[in-house]
Coordinates of N, CA and C in Angstrom, one line a residue:
X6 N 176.5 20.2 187.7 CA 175.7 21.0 188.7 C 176.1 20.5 190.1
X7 N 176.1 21.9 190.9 CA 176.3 21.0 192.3 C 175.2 19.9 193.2
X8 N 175.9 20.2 194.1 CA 174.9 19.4 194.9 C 173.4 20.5 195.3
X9 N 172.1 19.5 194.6 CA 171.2 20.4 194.3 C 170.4 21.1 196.3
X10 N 170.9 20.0 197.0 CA 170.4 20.3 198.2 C 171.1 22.1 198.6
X11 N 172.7 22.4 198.0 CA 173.2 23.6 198.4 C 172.9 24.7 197.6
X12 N 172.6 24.0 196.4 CA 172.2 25.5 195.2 C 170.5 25.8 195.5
X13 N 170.4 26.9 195.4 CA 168.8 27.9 195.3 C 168.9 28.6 194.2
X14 N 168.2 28.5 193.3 CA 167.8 29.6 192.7 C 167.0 30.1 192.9
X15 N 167.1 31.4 193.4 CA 166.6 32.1 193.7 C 165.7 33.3 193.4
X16 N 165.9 33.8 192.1 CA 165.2 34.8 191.2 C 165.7 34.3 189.7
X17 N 164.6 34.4 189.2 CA 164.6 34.4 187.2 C 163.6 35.0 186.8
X18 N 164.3 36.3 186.5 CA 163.1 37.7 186.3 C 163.3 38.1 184.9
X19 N 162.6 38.1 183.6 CA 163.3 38.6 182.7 C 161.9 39.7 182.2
X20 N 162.6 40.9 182.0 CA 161.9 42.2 181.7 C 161.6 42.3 180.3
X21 N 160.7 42.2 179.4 CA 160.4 42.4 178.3 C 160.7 43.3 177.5
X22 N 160.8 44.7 178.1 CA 161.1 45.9 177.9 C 161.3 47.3 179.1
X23 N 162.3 47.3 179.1 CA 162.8 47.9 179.8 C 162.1 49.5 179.7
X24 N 161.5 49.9 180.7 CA 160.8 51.5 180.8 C 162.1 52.6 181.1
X25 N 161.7 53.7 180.6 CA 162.3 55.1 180.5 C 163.0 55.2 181.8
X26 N 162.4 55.6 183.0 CA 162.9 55.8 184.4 C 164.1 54.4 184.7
X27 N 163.5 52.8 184.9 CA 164.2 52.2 185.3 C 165.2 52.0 184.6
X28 N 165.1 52.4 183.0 CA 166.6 52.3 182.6 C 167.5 53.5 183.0
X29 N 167.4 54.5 183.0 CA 168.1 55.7 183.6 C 168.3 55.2 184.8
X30 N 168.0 54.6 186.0 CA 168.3 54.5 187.2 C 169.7 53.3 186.9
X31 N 169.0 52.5 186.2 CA 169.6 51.3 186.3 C 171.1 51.6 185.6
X32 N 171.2 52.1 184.9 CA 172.3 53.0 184.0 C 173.5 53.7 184.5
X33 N 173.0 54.1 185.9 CA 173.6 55.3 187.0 C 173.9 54.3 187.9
X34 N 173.7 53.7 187.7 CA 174.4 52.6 189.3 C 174.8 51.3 188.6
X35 N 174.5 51.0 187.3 CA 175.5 50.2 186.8 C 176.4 49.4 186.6
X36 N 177.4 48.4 187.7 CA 178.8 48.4 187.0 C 179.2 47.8 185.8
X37 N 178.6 47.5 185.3 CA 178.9 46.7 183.6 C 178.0 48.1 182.2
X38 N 178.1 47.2 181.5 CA 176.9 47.9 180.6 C 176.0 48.5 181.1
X39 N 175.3 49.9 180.7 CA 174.4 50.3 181.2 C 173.3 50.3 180.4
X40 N 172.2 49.5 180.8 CA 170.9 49.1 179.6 C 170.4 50.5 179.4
X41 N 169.4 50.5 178.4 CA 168.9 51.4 177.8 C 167.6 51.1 177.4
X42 N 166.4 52.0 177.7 CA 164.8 51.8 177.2 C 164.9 51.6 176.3
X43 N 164.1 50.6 176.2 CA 163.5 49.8 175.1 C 164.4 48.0 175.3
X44 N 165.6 48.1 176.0 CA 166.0 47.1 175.9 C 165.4 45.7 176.9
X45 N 165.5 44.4 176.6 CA 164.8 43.4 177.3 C 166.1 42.8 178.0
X46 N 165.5 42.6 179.5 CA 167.2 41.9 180.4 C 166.6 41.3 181.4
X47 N 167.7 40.2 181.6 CA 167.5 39.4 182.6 C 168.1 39.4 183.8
X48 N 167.5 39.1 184.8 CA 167.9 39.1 186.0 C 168.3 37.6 186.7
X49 N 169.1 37.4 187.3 CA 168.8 36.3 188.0 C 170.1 36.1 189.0
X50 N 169.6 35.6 190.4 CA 170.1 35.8 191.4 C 169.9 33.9 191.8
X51 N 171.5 33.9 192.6 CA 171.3 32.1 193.5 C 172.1 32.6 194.6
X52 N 172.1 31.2 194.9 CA 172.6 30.8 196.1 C 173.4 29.9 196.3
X53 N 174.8 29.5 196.3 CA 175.7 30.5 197.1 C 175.9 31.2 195.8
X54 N 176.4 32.2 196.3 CA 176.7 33.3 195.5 C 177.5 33.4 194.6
X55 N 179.1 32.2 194.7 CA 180.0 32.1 193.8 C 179.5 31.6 192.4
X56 N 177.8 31.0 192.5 CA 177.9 30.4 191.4 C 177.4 31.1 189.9
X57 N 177.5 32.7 190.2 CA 177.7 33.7 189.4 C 178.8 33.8 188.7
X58 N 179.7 33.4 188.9 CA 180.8 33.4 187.8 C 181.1 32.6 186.8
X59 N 180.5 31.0 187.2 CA 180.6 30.4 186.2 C 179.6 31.0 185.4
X60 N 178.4 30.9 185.5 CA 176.9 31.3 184.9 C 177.2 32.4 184.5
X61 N 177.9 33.7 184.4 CA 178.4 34.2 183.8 C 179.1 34.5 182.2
X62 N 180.2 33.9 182.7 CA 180.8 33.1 181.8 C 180.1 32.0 180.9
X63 N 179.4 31.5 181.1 CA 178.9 30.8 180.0 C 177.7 31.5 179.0
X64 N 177.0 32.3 179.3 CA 176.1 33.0 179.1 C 176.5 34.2 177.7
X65 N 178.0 34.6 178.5 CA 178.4 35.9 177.2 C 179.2 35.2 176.8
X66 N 179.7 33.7 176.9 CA 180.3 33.1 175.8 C 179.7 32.3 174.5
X67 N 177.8 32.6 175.0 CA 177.0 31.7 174.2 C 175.8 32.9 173.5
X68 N 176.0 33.7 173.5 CA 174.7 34.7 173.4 C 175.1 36.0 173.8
X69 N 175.0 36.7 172.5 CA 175.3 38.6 172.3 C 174.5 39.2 172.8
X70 N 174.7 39.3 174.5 CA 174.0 40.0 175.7 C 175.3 40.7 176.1
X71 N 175.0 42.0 177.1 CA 176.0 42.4 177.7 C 175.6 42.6 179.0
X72 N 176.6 42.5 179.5 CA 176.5 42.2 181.1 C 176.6 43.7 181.6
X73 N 175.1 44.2 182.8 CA 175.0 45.2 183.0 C 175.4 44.8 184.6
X74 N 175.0 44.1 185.4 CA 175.4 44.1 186.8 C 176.4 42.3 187.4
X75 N 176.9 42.3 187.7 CA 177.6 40.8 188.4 C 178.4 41.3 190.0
X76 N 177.2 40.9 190.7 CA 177.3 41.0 192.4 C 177.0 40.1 192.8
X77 N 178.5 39.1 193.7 CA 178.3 38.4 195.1 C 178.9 38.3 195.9
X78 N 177.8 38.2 196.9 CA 177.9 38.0 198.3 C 178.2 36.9 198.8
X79 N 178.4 36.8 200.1 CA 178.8 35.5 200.7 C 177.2 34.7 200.6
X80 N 176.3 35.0 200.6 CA 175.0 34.7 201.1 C 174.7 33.9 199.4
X81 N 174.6 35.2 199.1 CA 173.3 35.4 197.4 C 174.6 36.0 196.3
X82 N 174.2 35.7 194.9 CA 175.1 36.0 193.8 C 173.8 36.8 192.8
X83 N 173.6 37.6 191.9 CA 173.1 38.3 191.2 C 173.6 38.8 190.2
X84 N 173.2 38.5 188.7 CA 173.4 39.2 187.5 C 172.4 39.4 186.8
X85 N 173.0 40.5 185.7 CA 171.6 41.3 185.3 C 172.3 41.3 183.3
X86 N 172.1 40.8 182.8 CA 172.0 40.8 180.9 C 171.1 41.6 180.0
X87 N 171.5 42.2 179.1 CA 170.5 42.5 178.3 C 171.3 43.0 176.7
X88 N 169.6 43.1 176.2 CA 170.0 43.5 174.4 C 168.9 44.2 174.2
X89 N 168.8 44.5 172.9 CA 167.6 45.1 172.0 C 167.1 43.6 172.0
X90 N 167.6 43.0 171.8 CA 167.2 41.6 171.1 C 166.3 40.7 172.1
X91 N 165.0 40.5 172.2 CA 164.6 40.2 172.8 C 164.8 38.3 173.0
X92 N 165.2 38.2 171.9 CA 165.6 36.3 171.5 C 167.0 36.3 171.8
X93 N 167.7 37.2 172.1 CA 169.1 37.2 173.0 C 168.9 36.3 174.3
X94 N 168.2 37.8 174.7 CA 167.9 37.2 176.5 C 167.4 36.3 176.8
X95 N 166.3 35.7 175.6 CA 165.6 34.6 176.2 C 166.1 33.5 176.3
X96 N 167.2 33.9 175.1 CA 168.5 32.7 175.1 C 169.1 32.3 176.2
X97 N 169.6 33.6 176.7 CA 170.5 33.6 177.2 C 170.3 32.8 179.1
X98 N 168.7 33.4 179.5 CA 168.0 32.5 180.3 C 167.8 30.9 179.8
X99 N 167.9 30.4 178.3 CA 168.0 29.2 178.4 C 169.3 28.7 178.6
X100 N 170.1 29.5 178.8 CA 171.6 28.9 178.3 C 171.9 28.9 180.0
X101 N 171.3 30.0 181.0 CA 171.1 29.6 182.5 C 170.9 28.5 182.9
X102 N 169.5 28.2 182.5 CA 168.8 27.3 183.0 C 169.3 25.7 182.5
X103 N 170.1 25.7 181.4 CA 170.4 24.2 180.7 C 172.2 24.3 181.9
X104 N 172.6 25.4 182.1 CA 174.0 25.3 182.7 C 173.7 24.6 184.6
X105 N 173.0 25.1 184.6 CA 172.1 24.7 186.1 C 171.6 23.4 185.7
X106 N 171.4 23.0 185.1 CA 170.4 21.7 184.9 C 168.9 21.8 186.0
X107 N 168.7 22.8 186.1 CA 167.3 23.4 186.4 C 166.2 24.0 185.6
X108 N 164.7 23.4 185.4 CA 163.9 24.1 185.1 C 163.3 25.7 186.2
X109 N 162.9 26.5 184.9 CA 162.4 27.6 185.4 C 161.7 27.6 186.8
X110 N 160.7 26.5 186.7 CA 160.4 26.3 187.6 C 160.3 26.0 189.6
X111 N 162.4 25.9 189.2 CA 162.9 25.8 190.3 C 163.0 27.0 191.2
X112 N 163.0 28.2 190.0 CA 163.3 29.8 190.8 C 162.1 29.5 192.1
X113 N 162.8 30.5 193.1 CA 161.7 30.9 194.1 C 160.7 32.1 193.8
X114 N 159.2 31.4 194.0 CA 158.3 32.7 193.6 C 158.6 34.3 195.0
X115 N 158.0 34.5 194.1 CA 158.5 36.4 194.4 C 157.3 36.4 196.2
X116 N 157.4 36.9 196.8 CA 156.9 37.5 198.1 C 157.3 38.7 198.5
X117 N 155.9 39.6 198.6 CA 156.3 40.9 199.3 C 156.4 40.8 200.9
X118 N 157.6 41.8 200.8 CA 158.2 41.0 202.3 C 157.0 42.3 203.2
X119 N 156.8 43.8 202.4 CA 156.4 44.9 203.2 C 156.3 46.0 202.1
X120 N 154.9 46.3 202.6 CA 154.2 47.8 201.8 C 153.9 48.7 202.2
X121 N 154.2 49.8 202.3 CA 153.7 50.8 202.7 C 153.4 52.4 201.6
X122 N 152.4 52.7 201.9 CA 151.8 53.6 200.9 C 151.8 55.2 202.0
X123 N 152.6 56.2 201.7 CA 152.6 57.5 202.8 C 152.0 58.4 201.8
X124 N 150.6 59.2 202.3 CA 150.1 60.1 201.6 C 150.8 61.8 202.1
X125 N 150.8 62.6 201.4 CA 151.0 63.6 201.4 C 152.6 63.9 202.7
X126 N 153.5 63.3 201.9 CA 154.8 63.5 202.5 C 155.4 64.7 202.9
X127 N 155.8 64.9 204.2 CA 156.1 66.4 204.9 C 157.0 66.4 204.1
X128 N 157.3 67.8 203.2 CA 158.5 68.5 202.7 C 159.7 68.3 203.6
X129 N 159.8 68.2 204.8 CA 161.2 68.0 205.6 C 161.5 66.3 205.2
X130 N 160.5 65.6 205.1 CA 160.7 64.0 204.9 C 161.4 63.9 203.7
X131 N 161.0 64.5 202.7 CA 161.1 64.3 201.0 C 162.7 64.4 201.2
X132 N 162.8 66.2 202.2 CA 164.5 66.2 201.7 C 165.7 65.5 202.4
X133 N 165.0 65.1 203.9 CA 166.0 64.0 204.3 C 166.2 62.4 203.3
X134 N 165.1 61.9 202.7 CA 164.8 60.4 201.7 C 165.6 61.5 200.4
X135 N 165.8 62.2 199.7 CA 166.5 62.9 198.6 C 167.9 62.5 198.8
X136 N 168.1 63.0 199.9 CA 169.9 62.8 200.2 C 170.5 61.5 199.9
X137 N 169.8 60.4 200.2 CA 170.0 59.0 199.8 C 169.1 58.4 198.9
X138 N 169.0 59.5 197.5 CA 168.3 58.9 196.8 C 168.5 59.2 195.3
X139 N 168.9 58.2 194.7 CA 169.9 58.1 193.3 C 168.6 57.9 191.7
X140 N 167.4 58.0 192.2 CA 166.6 58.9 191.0 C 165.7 59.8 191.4
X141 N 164.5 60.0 190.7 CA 163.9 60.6 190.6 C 163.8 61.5 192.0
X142 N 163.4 63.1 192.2 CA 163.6 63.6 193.6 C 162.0 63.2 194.4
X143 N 161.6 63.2 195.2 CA 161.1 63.1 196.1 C 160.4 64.6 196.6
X144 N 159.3 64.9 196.3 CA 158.9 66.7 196.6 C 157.8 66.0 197.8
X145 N 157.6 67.1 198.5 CA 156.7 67.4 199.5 C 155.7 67.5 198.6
X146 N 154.5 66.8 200.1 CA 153.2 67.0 199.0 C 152.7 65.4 198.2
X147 N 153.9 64.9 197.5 CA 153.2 63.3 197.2 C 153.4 62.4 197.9
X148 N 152.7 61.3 196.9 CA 152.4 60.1 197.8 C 153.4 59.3 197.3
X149 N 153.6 58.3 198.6 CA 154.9 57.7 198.4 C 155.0 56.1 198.7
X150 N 155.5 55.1 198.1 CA 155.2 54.0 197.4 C 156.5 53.4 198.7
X151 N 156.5 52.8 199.2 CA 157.7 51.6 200.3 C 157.4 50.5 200.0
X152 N 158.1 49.7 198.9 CA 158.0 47.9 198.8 C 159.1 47.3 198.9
X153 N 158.9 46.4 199.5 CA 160.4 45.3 199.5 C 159.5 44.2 199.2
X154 N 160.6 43.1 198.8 CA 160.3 41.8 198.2 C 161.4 40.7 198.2
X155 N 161.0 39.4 198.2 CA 161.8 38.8 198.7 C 161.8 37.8 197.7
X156 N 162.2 37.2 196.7 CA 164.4 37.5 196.9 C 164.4 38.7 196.1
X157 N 165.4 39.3 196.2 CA 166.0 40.8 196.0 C 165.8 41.2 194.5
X158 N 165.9 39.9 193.7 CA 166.1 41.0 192.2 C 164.7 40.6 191.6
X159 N 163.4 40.5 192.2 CA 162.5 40.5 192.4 C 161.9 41.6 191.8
X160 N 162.4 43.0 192.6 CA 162.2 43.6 192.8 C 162.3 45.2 191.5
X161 N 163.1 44.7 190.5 CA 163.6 45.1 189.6 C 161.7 44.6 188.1
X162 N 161.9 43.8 188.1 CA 160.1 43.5 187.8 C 159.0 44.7 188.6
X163 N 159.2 44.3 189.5 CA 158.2 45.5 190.1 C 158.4 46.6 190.0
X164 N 159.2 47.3 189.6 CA 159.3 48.7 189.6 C 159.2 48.6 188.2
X165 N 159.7 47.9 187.1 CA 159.3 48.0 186.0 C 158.0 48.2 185.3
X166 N 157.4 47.0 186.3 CA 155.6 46.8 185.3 C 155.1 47.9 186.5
X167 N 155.5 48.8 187.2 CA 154.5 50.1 188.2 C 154.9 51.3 187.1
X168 N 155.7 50.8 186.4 CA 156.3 52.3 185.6 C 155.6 52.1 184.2
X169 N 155.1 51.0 183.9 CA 154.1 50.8 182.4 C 153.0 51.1 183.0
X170 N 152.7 50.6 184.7 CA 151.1 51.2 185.0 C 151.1 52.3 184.9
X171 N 151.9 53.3 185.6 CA 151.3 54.7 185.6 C 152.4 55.9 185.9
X172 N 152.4 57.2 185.3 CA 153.1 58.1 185.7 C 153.9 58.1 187.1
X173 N 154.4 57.3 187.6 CA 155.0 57.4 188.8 C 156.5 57.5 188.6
X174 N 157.4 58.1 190.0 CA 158.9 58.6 190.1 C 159.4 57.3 190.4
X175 N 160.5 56.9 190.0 CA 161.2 56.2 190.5 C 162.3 56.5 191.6
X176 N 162.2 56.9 192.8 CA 163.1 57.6 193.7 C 164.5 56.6 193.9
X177 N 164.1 55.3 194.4 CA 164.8 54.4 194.5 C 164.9 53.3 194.6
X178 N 166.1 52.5 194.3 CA 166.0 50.7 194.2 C 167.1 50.1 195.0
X179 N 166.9 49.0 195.1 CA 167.7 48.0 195.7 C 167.7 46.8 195.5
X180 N 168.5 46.0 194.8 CA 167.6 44.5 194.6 C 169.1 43.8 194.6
X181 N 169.8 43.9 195.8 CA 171.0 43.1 196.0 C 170.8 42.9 197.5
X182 N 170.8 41.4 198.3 CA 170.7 41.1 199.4 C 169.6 40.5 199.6
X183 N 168.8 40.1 200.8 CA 167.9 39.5 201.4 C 166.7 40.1 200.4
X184 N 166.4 41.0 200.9 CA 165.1 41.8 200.5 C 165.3 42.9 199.1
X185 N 164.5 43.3 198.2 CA 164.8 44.6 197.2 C 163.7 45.2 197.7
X186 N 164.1 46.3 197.5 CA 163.5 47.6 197.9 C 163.3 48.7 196.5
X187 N 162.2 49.2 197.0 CA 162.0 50.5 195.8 C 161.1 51.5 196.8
X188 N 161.5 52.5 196.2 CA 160.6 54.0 196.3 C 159.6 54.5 195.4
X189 N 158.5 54.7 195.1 CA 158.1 55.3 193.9 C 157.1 56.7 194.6
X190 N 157.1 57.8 193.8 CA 156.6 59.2 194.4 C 155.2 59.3 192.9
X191 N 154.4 60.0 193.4 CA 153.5 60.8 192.4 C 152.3 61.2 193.5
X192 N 151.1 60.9 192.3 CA 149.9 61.1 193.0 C 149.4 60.0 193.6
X193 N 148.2 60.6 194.6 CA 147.8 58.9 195.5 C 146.9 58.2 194.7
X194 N 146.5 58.2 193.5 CA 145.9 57.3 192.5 C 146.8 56.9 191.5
X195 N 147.6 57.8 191.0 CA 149.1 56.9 190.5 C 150.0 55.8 191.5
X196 N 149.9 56.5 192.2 CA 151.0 54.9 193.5 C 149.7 53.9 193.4
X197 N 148.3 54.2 194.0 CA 148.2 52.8 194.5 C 148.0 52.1 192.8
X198 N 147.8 52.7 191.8 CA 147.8 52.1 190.5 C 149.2 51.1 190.2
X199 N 150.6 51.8 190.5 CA 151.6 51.3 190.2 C 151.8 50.4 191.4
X200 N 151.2 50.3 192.6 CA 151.4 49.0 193.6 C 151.0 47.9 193.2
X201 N 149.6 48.2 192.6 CA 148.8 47.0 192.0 C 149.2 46.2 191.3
X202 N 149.5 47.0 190.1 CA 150.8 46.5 189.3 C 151.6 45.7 189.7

């Protein structure tokens, strides 16, 4: 392990079951495997960023997971695993955490960096946020869900357990960099239901 003063772990998020919407998003922006509902996957993001490659590597050489995302930055490093198998991934987070010589414990807890809830969105708003927006569309008329969270793949959990709470769109995500970001559209008792969440 390195020198533990330069490594962060920074996110260890593991999704139990992956919901309908976030696997279709996550599927469409992809670059590895693209998970599929019902499947359980792990996330987990450090610092510096290179040390995604080894942790990589040791993970799909130890445990039949497939690698749906591996992004780094100069900053932050991020990968994302999954199976049907829910004793895969759990593995395969052990097989992180024993490669690190870090307990779970070390991850940084989740913080919302910023929330914002917009009721009854001008139809001109929806179709400018549409243009830069890789799920669900965005109509005039609903309510509209703005979270970021800090560290980034944080943020991938939250959209998940807001889509078990309640009918809500998944418009859009982000959970690479400083902050993750998500969009979520419906009604104003479905958003603030899936914020809560």
């Amino acid at each position: 392990m390195a020198d533990e003063a330069q490594f962060q772990l920074r996110a260890y998020c593991h999704l139990d079951r992956i919901q309908p919407q976030f696997a279709a998003f996550i599927g469409a922006v992809a670059a590895g495997s693209p998970p599929i509902e019902g499947m359980s996957c792990l996330y987990v993001e450090m610092a510096p960023g290179n040390w995604v490659f080894r942790i990589v590597d040791k993970v799909l050489k130890s445990v039949d997971v497939q690698p749906g995302a591996q992004l780094v930055e100069r900053q932050f490093g991020m990968f994302e695993v999954h199976s049907f198998s829910q004793a895969d991934v759990l593995r395969a987070g052990e097989v992180v955490l024993e490669s690190l010589e870090l307990p779970m414990t070390a991850r940084l807890a989740p913080k919302i960096a910023s929330e914002q809830i917009i009721t009854n969105i001008h139809p001109s708003q929806a179709q400018v946020l549409n243009r830069n927006n890789r799920g669900t569309m965005i109509e005039g008329g609903q309510t509209m869900l703005v979270m970021e969270c800090e560290p980034a793949a944080y943020i991938n959990l939250a959209a998940n357990e807001a889509e078990k709470a309640a009918p809500v769109m998944l418009n859009h995500l982000s959970s690479v960099g400083v902050f993750g970001r998500m969009w979520m559209s419906g009604t104003e008792s479905d958003v603030q239901a899936a914020r809560d969440a």
